[in-house]
Coordinates of C-alpha atoms in Angstrom, one line a residue:
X23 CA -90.8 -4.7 -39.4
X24 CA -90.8 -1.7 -37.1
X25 CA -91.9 1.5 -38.3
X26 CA -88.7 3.1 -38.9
X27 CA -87.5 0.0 -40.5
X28 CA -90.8 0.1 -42.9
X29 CA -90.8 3.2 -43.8
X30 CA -86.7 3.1 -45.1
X31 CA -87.6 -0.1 -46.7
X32 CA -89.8 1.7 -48.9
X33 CA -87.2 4.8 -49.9
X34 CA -85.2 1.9 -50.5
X35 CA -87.5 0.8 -53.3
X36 CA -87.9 -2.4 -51.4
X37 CA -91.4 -3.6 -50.9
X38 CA -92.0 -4.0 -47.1
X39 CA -94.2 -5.8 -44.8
X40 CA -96.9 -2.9 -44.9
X41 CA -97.3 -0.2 -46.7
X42 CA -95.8 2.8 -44.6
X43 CA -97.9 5.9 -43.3
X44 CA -97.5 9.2 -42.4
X45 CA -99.8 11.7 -40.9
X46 CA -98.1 15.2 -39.6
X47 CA -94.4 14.5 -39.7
X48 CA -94.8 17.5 -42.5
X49 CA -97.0 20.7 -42.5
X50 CA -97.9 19.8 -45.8
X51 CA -99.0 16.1 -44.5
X52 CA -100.8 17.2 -41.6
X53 CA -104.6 17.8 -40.3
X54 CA -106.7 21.3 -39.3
X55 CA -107.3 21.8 -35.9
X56 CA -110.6 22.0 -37.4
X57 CA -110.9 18.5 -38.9
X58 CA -109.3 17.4 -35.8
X59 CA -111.5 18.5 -33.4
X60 CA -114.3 16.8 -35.4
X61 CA -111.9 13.6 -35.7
X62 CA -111.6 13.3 -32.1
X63 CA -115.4 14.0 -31.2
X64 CA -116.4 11.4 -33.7
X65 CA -114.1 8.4 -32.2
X66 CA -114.8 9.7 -28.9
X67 CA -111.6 11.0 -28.0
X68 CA -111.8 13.4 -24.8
X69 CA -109.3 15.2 -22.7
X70 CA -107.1 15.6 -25.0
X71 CA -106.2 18.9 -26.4
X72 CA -106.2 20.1 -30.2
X73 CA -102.4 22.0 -30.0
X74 CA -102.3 24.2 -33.4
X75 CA -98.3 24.0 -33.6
X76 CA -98.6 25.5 -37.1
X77 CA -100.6 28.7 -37.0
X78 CA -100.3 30.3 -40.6
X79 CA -102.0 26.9 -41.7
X80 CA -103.7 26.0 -38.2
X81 CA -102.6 22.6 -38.1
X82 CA -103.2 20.3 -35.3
X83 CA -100.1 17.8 -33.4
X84 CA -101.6 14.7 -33.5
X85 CA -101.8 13.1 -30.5
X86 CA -99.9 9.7 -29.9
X87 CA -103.8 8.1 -29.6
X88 CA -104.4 9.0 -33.4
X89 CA -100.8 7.8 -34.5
X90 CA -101.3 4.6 -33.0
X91 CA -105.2 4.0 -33.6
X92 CA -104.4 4.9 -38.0
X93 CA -100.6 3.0 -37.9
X94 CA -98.3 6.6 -38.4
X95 CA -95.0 5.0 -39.3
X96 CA -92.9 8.7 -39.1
X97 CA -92.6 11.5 -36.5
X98 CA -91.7 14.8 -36.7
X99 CA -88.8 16.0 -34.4
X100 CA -90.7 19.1 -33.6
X101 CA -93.1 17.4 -31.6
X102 CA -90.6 17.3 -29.2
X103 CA -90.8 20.7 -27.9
X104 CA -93.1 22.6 -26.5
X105 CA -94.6 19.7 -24.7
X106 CA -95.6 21.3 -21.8
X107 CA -99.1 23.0 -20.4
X108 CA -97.1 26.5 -20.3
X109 CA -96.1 26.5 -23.7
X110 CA -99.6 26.9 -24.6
X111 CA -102.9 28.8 -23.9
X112 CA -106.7 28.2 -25.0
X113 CA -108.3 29.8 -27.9
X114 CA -111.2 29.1 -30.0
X115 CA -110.8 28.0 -33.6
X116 CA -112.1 30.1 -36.4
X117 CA -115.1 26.9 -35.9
X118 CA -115.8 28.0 -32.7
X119 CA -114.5 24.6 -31.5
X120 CA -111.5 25.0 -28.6
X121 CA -108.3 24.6 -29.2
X122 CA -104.5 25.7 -28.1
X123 CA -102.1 28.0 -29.4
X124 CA -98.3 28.2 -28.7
X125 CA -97.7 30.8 -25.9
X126 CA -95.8 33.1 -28.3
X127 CA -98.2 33.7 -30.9
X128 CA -100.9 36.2 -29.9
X129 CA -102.8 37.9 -32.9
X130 CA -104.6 40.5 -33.0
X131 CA -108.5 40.8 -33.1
X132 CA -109.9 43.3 -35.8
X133 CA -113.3 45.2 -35.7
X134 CA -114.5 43.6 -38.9
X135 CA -113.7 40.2 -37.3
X136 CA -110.1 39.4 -39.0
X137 CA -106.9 38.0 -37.0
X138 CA -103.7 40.1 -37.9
X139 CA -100.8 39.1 -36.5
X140 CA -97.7 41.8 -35.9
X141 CA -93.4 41.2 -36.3
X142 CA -91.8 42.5 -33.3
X143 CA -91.6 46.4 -34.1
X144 CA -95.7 46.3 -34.8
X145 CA -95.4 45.6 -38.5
X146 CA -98.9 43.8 -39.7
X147 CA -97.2 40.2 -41.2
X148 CA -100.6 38.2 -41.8
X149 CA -104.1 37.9 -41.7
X150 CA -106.9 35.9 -41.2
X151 CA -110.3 37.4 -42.7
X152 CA -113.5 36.7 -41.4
X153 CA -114.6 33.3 -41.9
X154 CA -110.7 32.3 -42.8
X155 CA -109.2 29.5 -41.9
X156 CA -105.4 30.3 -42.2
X157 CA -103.3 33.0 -42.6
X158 CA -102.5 34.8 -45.4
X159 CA -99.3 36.9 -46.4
X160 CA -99.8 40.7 -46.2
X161 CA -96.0 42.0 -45.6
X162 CA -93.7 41.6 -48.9
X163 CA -90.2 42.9 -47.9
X164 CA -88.9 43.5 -51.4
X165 CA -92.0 44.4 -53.5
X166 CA -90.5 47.2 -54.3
X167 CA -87.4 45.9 -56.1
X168 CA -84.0 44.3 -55.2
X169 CA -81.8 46.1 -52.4
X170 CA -78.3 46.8 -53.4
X171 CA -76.7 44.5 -50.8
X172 CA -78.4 41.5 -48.6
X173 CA -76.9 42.4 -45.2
X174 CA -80.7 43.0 -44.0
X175 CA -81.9 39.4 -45.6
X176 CA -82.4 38.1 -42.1
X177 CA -84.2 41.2 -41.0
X178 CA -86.5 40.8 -44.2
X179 CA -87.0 37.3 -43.8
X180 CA -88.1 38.1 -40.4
X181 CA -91.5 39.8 -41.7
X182 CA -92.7 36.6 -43.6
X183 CA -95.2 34.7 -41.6
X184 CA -93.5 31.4 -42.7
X185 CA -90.5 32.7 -41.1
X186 CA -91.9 34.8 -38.1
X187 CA -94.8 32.4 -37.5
X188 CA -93.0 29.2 -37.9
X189 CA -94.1 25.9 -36.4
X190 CA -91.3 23.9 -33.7
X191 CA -88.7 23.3 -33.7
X192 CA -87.8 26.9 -35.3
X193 CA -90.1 28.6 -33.2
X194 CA -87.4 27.8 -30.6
X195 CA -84.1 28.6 -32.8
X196 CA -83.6 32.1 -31.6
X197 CA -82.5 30.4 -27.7
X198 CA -78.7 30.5 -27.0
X199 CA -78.7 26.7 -26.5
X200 CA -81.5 25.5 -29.3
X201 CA -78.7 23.0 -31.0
X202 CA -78.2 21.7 -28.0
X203 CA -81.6 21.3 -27.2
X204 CA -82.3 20.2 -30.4
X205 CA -80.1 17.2 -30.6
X206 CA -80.9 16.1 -26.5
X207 CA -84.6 15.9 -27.5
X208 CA -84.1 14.0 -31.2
X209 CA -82.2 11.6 -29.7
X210 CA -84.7 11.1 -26.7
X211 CA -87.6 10.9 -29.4
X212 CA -85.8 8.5 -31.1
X213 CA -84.9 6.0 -27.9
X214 CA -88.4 6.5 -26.5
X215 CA -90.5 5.2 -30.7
X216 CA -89.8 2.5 -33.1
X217 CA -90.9 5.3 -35.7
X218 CA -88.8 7.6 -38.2
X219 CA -87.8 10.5 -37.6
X220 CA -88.6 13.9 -39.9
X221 CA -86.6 17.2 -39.7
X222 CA -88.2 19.9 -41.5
X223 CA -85.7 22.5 -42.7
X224 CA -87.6 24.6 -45.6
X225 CA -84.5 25.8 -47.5
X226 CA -86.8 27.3 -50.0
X227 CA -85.6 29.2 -53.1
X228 CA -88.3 29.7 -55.3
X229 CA -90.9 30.4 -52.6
X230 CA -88.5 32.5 -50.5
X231 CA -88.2 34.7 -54.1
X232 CA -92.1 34.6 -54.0
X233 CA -92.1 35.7 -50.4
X234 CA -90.0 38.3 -50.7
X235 CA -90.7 40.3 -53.5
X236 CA -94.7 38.7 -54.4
X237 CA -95.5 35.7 -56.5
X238 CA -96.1 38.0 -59.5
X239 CA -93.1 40.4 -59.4
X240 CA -90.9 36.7 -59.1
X241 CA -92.3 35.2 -61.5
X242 CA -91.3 38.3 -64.0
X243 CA -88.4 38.5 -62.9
X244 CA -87.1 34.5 -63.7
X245 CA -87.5 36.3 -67.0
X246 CA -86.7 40.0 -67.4
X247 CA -84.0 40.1 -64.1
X248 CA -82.5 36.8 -63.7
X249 CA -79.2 38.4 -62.8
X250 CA -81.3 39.9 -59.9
X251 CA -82.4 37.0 -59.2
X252 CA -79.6 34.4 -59.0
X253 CA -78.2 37.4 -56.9
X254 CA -80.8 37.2 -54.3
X255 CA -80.7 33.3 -54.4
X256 CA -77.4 33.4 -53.4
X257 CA -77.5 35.4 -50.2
X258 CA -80.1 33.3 -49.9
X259 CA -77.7 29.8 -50.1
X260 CA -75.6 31.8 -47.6
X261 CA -78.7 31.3 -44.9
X262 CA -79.6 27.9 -45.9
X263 CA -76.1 26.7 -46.1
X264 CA -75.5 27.2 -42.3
X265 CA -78.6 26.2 -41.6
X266 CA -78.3 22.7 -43.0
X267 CA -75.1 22.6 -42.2
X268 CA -76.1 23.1 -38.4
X269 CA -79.0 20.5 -39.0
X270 CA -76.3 18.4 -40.1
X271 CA -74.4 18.4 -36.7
X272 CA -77.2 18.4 -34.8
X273 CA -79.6 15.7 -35.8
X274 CA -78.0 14.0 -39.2
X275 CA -77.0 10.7 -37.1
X276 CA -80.4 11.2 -35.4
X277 CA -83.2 12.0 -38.2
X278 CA -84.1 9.8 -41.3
X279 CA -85.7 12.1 -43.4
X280 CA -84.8 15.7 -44.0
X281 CA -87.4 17.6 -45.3
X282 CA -87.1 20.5 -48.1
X283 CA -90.0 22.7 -49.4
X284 CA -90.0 24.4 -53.1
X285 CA -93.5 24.9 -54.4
X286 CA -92.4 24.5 -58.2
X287 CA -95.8 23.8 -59.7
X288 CA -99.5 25.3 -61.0
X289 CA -102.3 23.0 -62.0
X290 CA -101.4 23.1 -65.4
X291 CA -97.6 22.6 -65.0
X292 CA -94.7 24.3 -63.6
X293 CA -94.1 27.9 -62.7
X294 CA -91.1 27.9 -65.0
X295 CA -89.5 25.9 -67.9
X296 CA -87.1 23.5 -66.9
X297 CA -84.5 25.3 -69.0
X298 CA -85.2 28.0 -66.1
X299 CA -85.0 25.5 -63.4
X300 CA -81.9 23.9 -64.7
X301 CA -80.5 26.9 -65.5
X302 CA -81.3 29.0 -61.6
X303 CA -82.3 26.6 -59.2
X304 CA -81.3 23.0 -60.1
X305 CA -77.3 23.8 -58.9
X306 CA -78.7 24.9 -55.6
X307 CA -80.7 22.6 -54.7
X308 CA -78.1 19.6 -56.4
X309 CA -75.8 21.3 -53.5
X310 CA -78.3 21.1 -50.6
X311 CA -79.0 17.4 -51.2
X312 CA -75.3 16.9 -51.5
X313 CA -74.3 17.9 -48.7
X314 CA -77.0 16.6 -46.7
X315 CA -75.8 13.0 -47.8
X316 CA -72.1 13.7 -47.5
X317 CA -72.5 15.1 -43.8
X318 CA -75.7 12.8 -42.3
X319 CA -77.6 9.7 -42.8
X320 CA -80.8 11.7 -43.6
X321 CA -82.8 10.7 -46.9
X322 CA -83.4 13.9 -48.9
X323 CA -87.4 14.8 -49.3
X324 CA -88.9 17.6 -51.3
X325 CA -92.4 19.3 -50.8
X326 CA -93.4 20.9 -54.1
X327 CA -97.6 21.0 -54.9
X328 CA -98.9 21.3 -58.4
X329 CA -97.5 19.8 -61.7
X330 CA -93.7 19.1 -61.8
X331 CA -94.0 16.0 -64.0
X332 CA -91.6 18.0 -66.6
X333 CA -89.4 19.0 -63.7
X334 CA -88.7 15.3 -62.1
X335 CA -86.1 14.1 -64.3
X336 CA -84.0 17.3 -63.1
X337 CA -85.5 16.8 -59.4
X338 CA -84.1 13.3 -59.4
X339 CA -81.1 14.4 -60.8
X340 CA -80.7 16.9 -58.1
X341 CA -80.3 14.7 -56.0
X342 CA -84.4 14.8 -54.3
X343 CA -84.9 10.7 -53.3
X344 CA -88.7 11.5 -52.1
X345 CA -91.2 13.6 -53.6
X346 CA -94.5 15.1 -51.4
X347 CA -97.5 15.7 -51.8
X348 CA -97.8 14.2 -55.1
X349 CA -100.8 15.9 -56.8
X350 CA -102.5 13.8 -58.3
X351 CA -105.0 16.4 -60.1
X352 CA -102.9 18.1 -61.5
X353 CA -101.8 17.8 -65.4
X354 CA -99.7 14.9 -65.8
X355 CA -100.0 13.7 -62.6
X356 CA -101.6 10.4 -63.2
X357 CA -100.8 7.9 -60.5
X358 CA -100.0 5.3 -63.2
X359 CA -98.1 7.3 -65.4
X360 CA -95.6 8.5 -62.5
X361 CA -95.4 5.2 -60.9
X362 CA -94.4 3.7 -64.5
X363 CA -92.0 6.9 -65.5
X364 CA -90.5 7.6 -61.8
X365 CA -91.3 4.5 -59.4
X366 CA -87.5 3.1 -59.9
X367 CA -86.4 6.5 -59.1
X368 CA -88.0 8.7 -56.3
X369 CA -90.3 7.9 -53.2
X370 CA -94.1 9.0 -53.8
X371 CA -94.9 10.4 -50.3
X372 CA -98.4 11.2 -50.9
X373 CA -100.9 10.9 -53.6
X374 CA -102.6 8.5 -51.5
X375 CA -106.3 10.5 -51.4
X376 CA -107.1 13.3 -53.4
X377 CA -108.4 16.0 -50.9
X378 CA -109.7 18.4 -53.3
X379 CA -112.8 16.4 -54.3
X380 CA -112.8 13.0 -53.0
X381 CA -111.8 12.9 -49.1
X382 CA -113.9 16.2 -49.1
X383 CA -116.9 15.0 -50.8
X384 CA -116.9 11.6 -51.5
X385 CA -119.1 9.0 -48.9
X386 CA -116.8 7.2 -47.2
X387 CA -117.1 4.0 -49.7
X388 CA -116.4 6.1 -52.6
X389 CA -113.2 7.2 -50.4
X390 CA -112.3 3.5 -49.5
X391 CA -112.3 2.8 -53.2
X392 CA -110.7 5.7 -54.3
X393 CA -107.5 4.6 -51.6
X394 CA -107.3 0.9 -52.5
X395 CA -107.5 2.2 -56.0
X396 CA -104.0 4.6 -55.1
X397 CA -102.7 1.6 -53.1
X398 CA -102.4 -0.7 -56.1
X399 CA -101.0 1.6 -58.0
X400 CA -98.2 3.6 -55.6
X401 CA -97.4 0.5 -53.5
X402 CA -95.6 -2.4 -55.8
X403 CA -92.1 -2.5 -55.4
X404 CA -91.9 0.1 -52.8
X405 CA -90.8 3.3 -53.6
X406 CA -94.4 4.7 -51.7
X407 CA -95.7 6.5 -48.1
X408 CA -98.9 7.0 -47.7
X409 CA -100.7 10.1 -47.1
X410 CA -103.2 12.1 -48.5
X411 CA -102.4 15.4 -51.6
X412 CA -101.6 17.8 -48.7
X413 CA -103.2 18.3 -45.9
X414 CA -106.5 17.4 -44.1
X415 CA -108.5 20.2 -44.7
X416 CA -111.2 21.8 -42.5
X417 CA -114.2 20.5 -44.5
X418 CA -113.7 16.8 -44.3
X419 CA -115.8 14.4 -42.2
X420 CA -114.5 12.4 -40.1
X421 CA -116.0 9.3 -41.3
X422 CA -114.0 10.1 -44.4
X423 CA -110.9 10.2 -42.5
X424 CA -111.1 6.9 -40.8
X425 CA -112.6 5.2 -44.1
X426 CA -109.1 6.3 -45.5
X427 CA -107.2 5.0 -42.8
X428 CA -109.2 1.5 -42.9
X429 CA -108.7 1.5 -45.8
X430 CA -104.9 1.4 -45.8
X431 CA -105.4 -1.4 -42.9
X432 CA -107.2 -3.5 -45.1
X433 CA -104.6 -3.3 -48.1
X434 CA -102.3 -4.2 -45.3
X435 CA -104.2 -7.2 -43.8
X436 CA -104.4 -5.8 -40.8

């Protein structure tokens, strides 16, 4: 099989030749610049530069050498643009190791040692304190309380760093021809690799309530203002609907995956009940998935972290056919169990090393182990991607990193 033709095999629930792999189609299946700089020293990779294309999280692009050296069945369309030297500049890492930023983002050094970075009229959006290794959210547009009307959404979405700060291809969608572009450079991605094709289109609704008014003021208010709130989910539909919509025209005969985010879960379960969910955001998102499969050819994926065991039956439902980064440590996030309960059902794209304590601390046997261990489980039938609970953090060796990856080869006789 060819990648592409692996990696829909296993949405398909069929089993294919290999188990499929991703590493950074996502920025929640991605490496630090950190732990990539430490990757490449250690297989002696030189000359080729660490790009950080997503700066609130300081995730690296990998390079086509690590794709092809660990098997990376899926590419993210993003990758696409900003390829060339101008579109970046050198910086050091919060390591000290080097690295690149895109030529846009410029933050601000602080006398205690922090990065801040600014919106366009000088508002401070984020902040990376000494010793930090992403970006944290310091602006909260609504924290004091609901406008009346949502004609400065846009404006207010502006001063999030996911928004303001956000990785390609959206770092780009403010240019007069970025549709254009957009579909020219999809379709050259896709003639020029074998391998799928991610689009990464957010779409949030719980987060974006959380990023607007603070995770704590939200989370009240799903009780104590849910008019309020299904209000400002609405406007908020109003954005995402013409965004997908434009995704849609754009790259839905070109891109295999489209790729929604909703954090929905804590370690100990979700945010909400699912009577809340059903009741505020299961009708929004059952109308982005549908319309994404009426008006392309892209399979609908969800990023949500934590425990949403209770929430899957209603995720499935939705209309969600793949589910990322499947945390496994969470409560009722067994690998067996959700393979048993949800295997016929969804695609596990994830789950595949537990980078809280095993990729992190294990030695690289206990890591081997640990994968061929996820591998039995997630793999039968299809239905399974490989890639790690989130991202690649900082911390982890290197040695760990290719363990994993070897590991995957040897499951698949390689």
């Amino acid at each position: 099989m060819t990648p592409r033709e692996r990696l829909l095999s296993a949405i398909a629930h069929k089993e294919p030749d290999k188990v499929p792999v991703d590493l950074g189609s996502t920025p929640s299946s991605g490496i630090s610049a950190v732990a990539y700089n430490k990757l490449k020293k250690y297989l002696g990779i030189e000359g080729v530069p660490t790009r950080v294309y997503d700066v609130v999280q300081q995730l690296a692009q990998p390079d086509d050498l690590i794709l092809d050296r660990f098997g990376v069945d899926v590419l993210d369309i993003g990758r696409a643009f900003n390829t060339e030297d101008t579109d970046w500049y050198d910086v050091r890492l919060p390591d000290g190791s080097e690295g690149q930023y895109p030529a846009w983002f410029h933050p601000v050094r602080q006398p205690d040692g922090s990065w801040i970075a600014f919106a366009e009229d000088g508002t401070p959006i984020a902040k990376m304190p000494p010793g930090g290794m992403f970006f944290d959210q310091i602006c909260f547009p609504y924290i004091d309380g609901y406008p009346p009307d949502y004609r400065d959404l846009p404006e207010a979405m502006g001063k999030v760093l996911w928004a303001a700060l956000v990785h390609s291809p959206w770092d780009h969608a403010g240019e007069e021809d970025f549709w254009q572009k957009l579909r020219e450079k999809a379709l050259a991605l896709r003639q020029s690799s074998d391998r799928a094709l991610m689009i990464v289109v957010g779409c949030n609704l719980f987060e974006w309530g959380t990023f607007l008014r603070r995770i704590d003021n939200f989370l009240m208010d799903l009780i104590t203002q849910p008019c309020e709130v299904e209000r400002l989910l609405d406007a908020l539909m109003e954005q995402h609907m013409a965004t997908l919509e434009k995704v849609c025209q754009a790259v839905g005969d070109v891109a295999d995956i489209i790729r929604f985010g909703d954090d929905l879960g804590m370690d100990s379960g979700p945010f909400m009940s699912p009577e809340i969910y059903r009741k505020l955001f299961k009708p929004r998102h059952r109308q982005l998935c549908e319309y994404a499969k009426k008006h392309s050819r892209m399979h609908t994926f969800l990023h949500s972290c934590g425990s949403i065991y209770a929430l899957l039956p209603d995720l499935i439902e939705a209309g969600f056919e793949i589910i990322n980064p499947v945390q496994t440590s969470a409560r009722d996030m067994e690998p067996e169990r959700l393979k048993r309960e949800f295997g016929r059902d969804i695609t596990f794209w994830g789950g595949g090393c537990d980078t809280r304590t095993v990729l992190n601390r294990a030695t690289p046997a206990e890591v081997r182990e640990h994968v061929l261990r996820r591998l039995e489980i997630f793999a039968p039938g299809g239905g399974f991607v490989f890639n790690t609970v989130h991202n690649i953090l900082p911390e982890v060796p290197p040695e760990n990193i290719v363990a994993m990856f070897e590991a995957v080869r040897e499951f698949n006789g390689d």
